[in-house]
mmCIF file of C-alpha atoms and ligand atoms in Angstrom:
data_model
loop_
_atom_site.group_PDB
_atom_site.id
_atom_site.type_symbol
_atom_site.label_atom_id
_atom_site.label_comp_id
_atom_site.label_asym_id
_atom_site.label_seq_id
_atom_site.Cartn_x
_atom_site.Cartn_y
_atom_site.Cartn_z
ATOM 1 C CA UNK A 1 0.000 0.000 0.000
ATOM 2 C CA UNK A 2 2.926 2.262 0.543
ATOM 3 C CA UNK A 3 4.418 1.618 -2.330
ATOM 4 C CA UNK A 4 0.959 2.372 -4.447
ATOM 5 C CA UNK A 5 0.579 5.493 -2.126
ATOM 6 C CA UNK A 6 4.347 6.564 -3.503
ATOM 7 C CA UNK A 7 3.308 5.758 -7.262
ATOM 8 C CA UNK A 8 0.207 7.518 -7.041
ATOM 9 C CA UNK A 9 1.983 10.806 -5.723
ATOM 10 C CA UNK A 10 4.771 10.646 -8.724
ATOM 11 C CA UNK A 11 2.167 9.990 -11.065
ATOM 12 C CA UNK A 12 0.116 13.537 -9.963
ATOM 13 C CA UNK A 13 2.936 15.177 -9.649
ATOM 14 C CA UNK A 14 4.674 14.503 -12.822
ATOM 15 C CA UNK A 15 1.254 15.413 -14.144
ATOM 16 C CA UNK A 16 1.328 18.416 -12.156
ATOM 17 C CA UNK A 17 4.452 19.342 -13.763
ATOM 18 C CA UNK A 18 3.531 18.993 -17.257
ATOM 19 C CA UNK A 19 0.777 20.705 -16.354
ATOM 20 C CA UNK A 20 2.510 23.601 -15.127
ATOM 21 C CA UNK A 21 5.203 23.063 -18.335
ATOM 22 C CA UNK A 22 2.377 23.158 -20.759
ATOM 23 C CA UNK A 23 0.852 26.255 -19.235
ATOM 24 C CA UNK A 24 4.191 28.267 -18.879
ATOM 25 C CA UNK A 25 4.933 27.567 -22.387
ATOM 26 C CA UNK A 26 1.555 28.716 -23.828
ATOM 27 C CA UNK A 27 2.042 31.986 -21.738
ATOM 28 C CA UNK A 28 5.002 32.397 -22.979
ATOM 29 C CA UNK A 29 4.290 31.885 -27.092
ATOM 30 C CA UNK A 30 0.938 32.102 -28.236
ATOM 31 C CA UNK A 31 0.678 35.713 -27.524
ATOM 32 C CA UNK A 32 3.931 35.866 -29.862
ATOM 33 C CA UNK A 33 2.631 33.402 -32.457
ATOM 34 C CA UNK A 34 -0.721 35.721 -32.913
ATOM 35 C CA UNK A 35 1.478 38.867 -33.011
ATOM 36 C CA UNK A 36 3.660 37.039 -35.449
ATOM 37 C CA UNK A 37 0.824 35.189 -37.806
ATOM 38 C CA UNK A 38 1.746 31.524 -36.933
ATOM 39 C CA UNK A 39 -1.150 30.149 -37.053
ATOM 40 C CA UNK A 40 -3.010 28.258 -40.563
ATOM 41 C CA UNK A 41 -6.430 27.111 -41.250
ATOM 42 C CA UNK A 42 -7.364 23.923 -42.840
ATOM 43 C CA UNK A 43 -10.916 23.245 -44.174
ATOM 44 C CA UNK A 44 -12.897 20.194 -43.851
ATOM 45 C CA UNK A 45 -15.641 20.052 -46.389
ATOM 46 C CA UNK A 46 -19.622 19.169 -45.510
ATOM 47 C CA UNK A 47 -21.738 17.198 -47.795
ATOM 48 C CA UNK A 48 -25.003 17.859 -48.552
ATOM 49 C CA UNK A 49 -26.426 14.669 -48.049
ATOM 50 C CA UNK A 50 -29.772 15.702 -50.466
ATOM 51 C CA UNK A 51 -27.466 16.612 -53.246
ATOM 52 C CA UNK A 52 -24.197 15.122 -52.821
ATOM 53 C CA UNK A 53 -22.656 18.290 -53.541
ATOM 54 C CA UNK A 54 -20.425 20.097 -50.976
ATOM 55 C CA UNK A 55 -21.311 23.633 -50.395
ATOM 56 C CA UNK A 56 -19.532 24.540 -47.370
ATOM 57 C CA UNK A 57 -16.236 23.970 -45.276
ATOM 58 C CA UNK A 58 -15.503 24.277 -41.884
ATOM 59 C CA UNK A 59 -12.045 26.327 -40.708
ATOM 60 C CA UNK A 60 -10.718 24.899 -38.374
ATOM 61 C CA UNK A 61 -7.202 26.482 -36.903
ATOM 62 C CA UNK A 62 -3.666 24.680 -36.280
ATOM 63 C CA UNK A 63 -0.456 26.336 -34.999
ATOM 64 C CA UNK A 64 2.447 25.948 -37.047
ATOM 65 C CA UNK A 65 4.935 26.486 -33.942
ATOM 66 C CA UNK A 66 8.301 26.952 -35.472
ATOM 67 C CA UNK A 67 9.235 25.198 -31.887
ATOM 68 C CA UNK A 68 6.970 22.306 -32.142
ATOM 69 C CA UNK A 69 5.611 21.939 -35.373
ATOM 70 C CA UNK A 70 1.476 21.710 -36.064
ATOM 71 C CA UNK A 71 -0.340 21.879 -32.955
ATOM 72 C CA UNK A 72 -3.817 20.909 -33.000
ATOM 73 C CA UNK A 73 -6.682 23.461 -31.393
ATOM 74 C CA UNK A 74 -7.311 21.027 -28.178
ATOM 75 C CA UNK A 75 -4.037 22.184 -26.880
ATOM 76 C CA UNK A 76 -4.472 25.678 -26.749
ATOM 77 C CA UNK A 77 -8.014 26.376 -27.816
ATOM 78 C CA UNK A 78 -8.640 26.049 -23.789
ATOM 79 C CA UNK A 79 -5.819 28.472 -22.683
ATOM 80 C CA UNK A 80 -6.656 30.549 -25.324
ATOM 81 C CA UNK A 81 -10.008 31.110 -23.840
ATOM 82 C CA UNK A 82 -8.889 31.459 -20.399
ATOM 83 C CA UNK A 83 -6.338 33.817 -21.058
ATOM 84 C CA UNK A 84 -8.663 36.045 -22.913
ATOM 85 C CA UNK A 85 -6.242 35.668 -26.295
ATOM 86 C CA UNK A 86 -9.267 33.916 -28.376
ATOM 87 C CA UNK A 87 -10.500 37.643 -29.030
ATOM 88 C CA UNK A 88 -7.395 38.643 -31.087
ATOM 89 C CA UNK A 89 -7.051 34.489 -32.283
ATOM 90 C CA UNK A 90 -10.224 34.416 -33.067
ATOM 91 C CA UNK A 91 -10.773 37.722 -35.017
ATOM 92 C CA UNK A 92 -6.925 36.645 -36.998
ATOM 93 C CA UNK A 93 -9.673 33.000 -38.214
ATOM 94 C CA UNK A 94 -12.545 35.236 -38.905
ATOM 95 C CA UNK A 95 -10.524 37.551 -40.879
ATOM 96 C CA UNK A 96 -8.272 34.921 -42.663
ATOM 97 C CA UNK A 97 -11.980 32.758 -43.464
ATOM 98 C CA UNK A 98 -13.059 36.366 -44.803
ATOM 99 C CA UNK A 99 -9.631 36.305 -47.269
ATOM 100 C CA UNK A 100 -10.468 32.751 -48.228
ATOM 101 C CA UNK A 101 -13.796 33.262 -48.884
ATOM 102 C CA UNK A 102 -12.991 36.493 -51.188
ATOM 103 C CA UNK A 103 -10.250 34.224 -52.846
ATOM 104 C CA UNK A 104 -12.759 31.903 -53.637
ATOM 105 C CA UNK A 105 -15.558 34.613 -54.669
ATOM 106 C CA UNK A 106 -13.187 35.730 -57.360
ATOM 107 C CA UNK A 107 -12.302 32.308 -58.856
ATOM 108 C CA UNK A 108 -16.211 31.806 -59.186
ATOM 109 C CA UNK A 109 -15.976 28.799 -56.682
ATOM 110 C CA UNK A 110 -19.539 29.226 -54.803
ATOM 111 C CA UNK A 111 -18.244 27.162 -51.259
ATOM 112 C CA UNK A 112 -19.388 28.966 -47.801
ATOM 113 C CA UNK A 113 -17.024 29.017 -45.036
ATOM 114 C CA UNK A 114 -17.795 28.363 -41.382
ATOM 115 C CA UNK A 115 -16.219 29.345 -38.266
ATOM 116 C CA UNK A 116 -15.851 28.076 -34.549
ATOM 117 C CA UNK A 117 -16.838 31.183 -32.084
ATOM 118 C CA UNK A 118 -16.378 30.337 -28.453
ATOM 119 C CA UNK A 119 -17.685 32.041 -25.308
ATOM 120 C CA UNK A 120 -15.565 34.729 -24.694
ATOM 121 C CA UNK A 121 -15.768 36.038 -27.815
ATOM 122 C CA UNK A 122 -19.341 36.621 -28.306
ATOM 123 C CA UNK A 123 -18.913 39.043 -25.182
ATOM 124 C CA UNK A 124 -16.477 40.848 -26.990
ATOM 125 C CA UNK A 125 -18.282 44.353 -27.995
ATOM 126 C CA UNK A 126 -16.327 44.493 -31.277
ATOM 127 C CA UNK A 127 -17.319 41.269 -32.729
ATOM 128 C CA UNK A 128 -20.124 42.522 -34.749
ATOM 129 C CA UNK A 129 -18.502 45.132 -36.195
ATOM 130 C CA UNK A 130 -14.920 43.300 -36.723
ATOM 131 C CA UNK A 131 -17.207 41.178 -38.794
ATOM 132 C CA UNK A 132 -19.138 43.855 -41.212
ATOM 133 C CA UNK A 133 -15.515 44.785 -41.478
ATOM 134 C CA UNK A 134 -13.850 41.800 -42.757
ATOM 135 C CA UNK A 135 -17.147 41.640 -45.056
ATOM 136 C CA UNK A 136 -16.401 44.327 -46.728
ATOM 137 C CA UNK A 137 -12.319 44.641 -46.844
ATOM 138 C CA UNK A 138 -12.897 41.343 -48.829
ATOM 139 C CA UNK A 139 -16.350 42.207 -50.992
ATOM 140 C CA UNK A 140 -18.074 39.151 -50.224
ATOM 141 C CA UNK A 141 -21.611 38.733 -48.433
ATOM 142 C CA UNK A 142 -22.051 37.666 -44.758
ATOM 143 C CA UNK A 143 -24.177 34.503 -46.311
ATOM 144 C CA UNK A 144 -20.605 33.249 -47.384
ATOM 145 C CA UNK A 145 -19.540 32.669 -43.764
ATOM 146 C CA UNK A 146 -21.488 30.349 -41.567
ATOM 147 C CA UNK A 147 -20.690 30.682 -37.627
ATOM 148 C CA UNK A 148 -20.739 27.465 -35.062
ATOM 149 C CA UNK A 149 -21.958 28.647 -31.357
ATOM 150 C CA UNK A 150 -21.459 25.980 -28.876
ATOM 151 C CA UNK A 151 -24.024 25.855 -26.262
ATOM 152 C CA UNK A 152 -21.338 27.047 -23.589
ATOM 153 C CA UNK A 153 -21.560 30.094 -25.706
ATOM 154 C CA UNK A 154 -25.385 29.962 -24.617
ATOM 155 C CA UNK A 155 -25.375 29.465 -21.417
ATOM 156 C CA UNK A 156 -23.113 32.001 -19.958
ATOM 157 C CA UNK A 157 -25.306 35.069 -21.132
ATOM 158 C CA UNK A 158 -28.567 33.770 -22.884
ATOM 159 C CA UNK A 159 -29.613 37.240 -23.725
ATOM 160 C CA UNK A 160 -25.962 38.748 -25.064
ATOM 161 C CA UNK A 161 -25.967 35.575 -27.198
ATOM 162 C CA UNK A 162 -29.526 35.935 -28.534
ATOM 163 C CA UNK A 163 -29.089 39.350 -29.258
ATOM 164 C CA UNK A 164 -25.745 38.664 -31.288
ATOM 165 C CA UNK A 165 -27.229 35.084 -32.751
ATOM 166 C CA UNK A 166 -29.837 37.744 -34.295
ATOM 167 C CA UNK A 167 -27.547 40.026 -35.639
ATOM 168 C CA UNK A 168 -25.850 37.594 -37.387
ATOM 169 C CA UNK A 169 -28.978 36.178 -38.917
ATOM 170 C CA UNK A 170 -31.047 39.196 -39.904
ATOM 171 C CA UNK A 171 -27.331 40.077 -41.931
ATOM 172 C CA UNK A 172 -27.824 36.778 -43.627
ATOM 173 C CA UNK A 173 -24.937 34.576 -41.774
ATOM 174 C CA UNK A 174 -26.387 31.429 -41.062
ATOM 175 C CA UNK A 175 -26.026 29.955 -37.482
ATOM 176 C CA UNK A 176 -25.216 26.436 -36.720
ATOM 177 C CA UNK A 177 -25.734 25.251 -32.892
ATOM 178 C CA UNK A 178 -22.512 23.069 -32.736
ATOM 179 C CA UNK A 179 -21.777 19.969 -30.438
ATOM 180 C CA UNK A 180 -25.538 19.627 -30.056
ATOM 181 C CA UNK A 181 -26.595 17.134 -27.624
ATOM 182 C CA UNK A 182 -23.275 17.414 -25.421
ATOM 183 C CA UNK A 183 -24.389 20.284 -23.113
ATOM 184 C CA UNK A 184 -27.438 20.931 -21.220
ATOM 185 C CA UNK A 185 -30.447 22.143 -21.487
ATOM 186 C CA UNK A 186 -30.217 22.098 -25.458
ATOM 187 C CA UNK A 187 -33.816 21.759 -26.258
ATOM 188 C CA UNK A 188 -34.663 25.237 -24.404
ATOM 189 C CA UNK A 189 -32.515 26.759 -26.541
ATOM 190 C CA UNK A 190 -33.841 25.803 -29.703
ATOM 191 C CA UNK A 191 -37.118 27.177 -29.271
ATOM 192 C CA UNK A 192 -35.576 30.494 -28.652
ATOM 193 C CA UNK A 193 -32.849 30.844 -30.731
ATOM 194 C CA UNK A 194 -33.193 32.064 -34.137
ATOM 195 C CA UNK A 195 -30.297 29.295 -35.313
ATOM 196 C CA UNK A 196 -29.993 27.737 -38.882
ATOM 197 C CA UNK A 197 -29.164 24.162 -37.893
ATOM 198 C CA UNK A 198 -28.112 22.004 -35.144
ATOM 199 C CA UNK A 199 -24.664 19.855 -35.435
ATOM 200 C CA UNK A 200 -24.914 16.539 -33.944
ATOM 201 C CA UNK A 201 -21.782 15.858 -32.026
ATOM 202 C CA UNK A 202 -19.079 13.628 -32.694
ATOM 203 C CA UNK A 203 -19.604 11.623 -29.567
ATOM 204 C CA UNK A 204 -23.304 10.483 -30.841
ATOM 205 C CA UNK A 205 -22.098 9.106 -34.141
ATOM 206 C CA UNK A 206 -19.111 7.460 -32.968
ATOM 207 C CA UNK A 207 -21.481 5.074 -30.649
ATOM 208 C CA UNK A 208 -24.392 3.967 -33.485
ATOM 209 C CA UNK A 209 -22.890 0.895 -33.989
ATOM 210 C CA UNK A 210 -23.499 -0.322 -30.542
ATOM 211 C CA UNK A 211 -25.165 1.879 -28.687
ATOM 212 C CA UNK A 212 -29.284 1.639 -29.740
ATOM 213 C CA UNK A 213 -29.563 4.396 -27.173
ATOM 214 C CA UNK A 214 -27.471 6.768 -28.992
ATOM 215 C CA UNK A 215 -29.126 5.528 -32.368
ATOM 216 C CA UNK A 216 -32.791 6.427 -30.503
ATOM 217 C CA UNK A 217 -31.380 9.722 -29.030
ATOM 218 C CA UNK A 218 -30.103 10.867 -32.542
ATOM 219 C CA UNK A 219 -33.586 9.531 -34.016
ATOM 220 C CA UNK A 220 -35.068 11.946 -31.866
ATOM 221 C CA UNK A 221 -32.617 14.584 -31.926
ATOM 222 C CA UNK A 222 -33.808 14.945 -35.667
ATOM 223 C CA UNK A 223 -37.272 14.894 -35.124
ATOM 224 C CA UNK A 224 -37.216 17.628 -33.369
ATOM 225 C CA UNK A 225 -34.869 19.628 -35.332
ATOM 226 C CA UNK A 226 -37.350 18.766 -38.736
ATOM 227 C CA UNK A 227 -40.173 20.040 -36.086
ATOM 228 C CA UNK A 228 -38.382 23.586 -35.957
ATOM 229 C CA UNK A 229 -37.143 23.028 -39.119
ATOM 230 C CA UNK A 230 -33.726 23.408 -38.167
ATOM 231 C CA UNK A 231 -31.435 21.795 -40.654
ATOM 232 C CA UNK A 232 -29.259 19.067 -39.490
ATOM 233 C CA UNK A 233 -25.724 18.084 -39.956
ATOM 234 C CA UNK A 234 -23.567 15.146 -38.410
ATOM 235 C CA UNK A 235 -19.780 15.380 -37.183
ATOM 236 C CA UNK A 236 -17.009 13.020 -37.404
ATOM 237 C CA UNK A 237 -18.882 10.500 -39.524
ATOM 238 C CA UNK A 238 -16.253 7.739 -40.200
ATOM 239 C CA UNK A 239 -17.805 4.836 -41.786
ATOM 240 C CA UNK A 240 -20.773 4.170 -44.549
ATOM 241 C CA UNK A 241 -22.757 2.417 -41.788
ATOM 242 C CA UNK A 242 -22.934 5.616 -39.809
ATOM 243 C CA UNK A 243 -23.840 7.606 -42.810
ATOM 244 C CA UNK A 244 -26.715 5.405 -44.303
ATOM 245 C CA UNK A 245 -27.753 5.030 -40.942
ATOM 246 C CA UNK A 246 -27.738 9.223 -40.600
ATOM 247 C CA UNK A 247 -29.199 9.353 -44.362
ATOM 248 C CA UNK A 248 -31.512 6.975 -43.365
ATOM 249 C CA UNK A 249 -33.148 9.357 -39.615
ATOM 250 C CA UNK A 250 -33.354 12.140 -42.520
ATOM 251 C CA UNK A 251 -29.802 13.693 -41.878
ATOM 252 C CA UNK A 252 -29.197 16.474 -44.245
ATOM 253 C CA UNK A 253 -25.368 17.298 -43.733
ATOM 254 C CA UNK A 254 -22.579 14.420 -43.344
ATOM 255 C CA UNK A 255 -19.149 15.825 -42.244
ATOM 256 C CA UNK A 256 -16.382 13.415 -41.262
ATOM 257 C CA UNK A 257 -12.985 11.671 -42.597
ATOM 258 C CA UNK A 258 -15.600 9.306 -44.590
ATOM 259 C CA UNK A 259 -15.284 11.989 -46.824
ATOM 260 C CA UNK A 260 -12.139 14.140 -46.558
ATOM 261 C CA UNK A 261 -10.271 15.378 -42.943
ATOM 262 C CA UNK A 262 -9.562 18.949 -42.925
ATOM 263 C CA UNK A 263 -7.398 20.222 -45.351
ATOM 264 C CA UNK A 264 -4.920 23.250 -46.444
ATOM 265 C CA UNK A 265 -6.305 25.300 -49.362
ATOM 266 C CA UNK A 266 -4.581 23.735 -51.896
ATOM 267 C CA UNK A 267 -5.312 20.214 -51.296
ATOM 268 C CA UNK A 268 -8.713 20.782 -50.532
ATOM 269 C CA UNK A 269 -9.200 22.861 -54.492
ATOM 270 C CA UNK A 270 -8.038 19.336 -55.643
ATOM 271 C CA UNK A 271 -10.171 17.394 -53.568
ATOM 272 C CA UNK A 272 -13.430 19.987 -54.573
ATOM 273 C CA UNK A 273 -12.384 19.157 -58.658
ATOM 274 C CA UNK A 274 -12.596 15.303 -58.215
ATOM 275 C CA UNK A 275 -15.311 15.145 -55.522
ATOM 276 C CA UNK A 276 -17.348 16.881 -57.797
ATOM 277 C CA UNK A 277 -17.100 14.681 -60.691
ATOM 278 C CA UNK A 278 -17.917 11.131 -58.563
HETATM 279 P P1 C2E B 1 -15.337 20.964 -33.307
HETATM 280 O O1 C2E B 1 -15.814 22.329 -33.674
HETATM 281 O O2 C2E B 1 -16.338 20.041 -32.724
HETATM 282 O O3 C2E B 1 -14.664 20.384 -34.630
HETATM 283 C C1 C2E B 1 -14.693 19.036 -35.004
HETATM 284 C C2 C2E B 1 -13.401 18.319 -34.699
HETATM 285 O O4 C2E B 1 -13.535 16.961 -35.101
HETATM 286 C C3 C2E B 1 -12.188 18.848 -35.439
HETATM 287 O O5 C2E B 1 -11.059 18.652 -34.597
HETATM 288 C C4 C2E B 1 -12.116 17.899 -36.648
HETATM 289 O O6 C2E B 1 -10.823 17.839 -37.212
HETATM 290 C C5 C2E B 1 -12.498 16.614 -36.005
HETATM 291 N N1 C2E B 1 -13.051 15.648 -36.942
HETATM 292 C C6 C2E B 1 -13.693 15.885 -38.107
HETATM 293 N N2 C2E B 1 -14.104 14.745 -38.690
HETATM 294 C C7 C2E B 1 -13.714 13.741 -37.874
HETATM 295 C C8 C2E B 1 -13.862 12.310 -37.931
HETATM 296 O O7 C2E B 1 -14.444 11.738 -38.848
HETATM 297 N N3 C2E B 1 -13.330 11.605 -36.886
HETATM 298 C C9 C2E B 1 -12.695 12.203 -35.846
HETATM 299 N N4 C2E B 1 -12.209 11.422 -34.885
HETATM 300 N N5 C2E B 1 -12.554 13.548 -35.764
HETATM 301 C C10 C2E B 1 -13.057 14.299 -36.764
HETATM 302 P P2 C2E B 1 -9.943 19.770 -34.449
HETATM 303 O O8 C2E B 1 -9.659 20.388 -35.779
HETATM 304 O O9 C2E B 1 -8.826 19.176 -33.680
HETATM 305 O O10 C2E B 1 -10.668 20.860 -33.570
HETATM 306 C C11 C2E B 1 -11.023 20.567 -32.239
HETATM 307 C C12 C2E B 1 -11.871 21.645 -31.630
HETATM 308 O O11 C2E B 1 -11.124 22.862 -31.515
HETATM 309 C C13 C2E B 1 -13.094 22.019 -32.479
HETATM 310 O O12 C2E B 1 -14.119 21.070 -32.254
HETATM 311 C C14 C2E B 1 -13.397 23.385 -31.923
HETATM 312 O O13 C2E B 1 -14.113 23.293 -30.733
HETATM 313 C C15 C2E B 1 -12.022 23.937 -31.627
HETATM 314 N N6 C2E B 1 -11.582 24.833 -32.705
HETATM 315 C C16 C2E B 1 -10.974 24.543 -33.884
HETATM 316 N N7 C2E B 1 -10.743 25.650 -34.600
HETATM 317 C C17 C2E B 1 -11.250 26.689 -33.881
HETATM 318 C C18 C2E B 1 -11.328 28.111 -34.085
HETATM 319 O O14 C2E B 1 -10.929 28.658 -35.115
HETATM 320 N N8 C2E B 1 -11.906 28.841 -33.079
HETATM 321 C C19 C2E B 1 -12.407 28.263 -31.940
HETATM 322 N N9 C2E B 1 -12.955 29.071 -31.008
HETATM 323 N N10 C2E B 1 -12.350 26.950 -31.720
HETATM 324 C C20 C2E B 1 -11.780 26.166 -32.676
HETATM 325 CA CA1 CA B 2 -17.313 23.213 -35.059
HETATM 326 CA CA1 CA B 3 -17.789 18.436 -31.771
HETATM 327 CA CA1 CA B 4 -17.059 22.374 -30.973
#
């Protein structure tokens, strides 16, 4: 027992320690890496399950540390959003989605772009505006950018996120409840929020195999969303027996590494020019 007592303390404490590592590290370069543009985004398409066709892509953000190499977002999304850096990180992806979706405007490609906005940026007072601006530094139309609102984002100020959720939509950017499912209280919200769709977390899909609950609780999920005619989309979709059986509970988005993981802009143009002739 006193040896297990010993092992357990090394064990927390090591953890401590990287802990503290990880932390001290973060403080001391992402503020650096956002002053210094180190960070890219990659794109991971969404089907259109009706069509086949793939009208929009999600940005999601890496860090290229010249230290460390490509760091994904579950590193330092987190500290990010403690720290209170996600307002300038965030405003750098919704300003380099606004570039990419000019880019795109101009070669004719018609593909929407959607961003991740957490918490503490929706209580930024500038994030309206910051938007309208990156609008119209690149000419394109706020129905070419798509924005995911976790329901964290909900809960911590209902009526600061309704009021922004409905400035967003009455400009024309559609609004996409993400991680649906995974929070609480997620039904409340949908009968108040003036949101576009619902995205059915990861978590769900990854268990319809085995897990008749989960195939019952995304069953219903729908139902209601096709009641408030929400649209729906699925995450992390993996395998053709998780799509048919989405396809099948009237799922009307797919996104997932069944079809493509998220890509730099220049893999993902190749991808669009052969997906689109299957
Ligand atoms: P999320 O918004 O739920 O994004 C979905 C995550 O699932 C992404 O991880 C994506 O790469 C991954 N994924 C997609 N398809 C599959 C699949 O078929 N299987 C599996 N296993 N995973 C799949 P990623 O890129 O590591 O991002 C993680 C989280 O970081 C995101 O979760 C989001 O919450 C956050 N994040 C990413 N970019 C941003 C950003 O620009 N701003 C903010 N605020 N958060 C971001
Ligand atoms: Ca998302
Ligand atoms: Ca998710
Ligand atoms: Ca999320």
């Amino acid at each position: 027992a006193k040896e297990e007592g010993r092992n357990t303390y090394r064990l927390f404490a090591l953890d401590m320690n990287e802990k503290v590592s990880k932390f001290v590290w973060l403080d001391t370069n992402l503020r650096k890496a956002i002053s210094e543009g180190q960070f890219e985004l990659h794109y991971q398409p969404k089907k259109n399950l009706k069509t086949g066709k793939t009208e929009s892509v999600e940005a999601l953000i890496r860090w290229n540390s010249p230290e460390r190499g490509l760091i994904s977002p579950l590193e330092f999304i987190p500290y990010a959003e403690e720290s209170g850096l996600i307002v300038p990180l965030g405003k750098w992806v919704m300003e380099e989605a606004a570039r990419q979706a000019g880019k795109w405007k101009q070669q004719g490609l018609k593909i929407r772009i959607a961003i991740n906005l957490s918490a503490r940026q929706l209580r930024s007072p500038e994030l309206i505006n910051e938007f309208k601006k990156a609008l119209l530094r690149e000419n394109i139309f706020p129905s070419m950018l798509d924005l995911e609102l976790t329901e964290s984002c909900l809960i911590e100020d209902e009526l600061l996120a309704l009021n922004l959720i409905k400035e967003f939509s009455d400009l024309g950017a559609e609004v996409h409840l993400d991680d649906f499912g995974t929070g609480y209280s997620s039904l409340s919200h949908l009968a108040r929020l003036p949101i576009d769709s619902i995205k059915l977390d990861r978590s769900f899909i990854h268990s319809i195999h085995n897990d008749i609950r989960a195939q019952r609780l995304l069953r219903s999920m729908v139902a209601v969303a096709q009641e408030l005619e929400l649209q729906v989309v699925a995450e992390g979709v993996e395998t053709q027996d998780q799509l048919e059986f989405l396809r099948g509970i009237g799922v009307d988005h797919a996104q997932g590494y069944l079809f493509a993981k998220p890509m730099r802009v220049a893999e993902l143009e190749v991808w669009m020019t052969h997906s689109s002739t299957l």
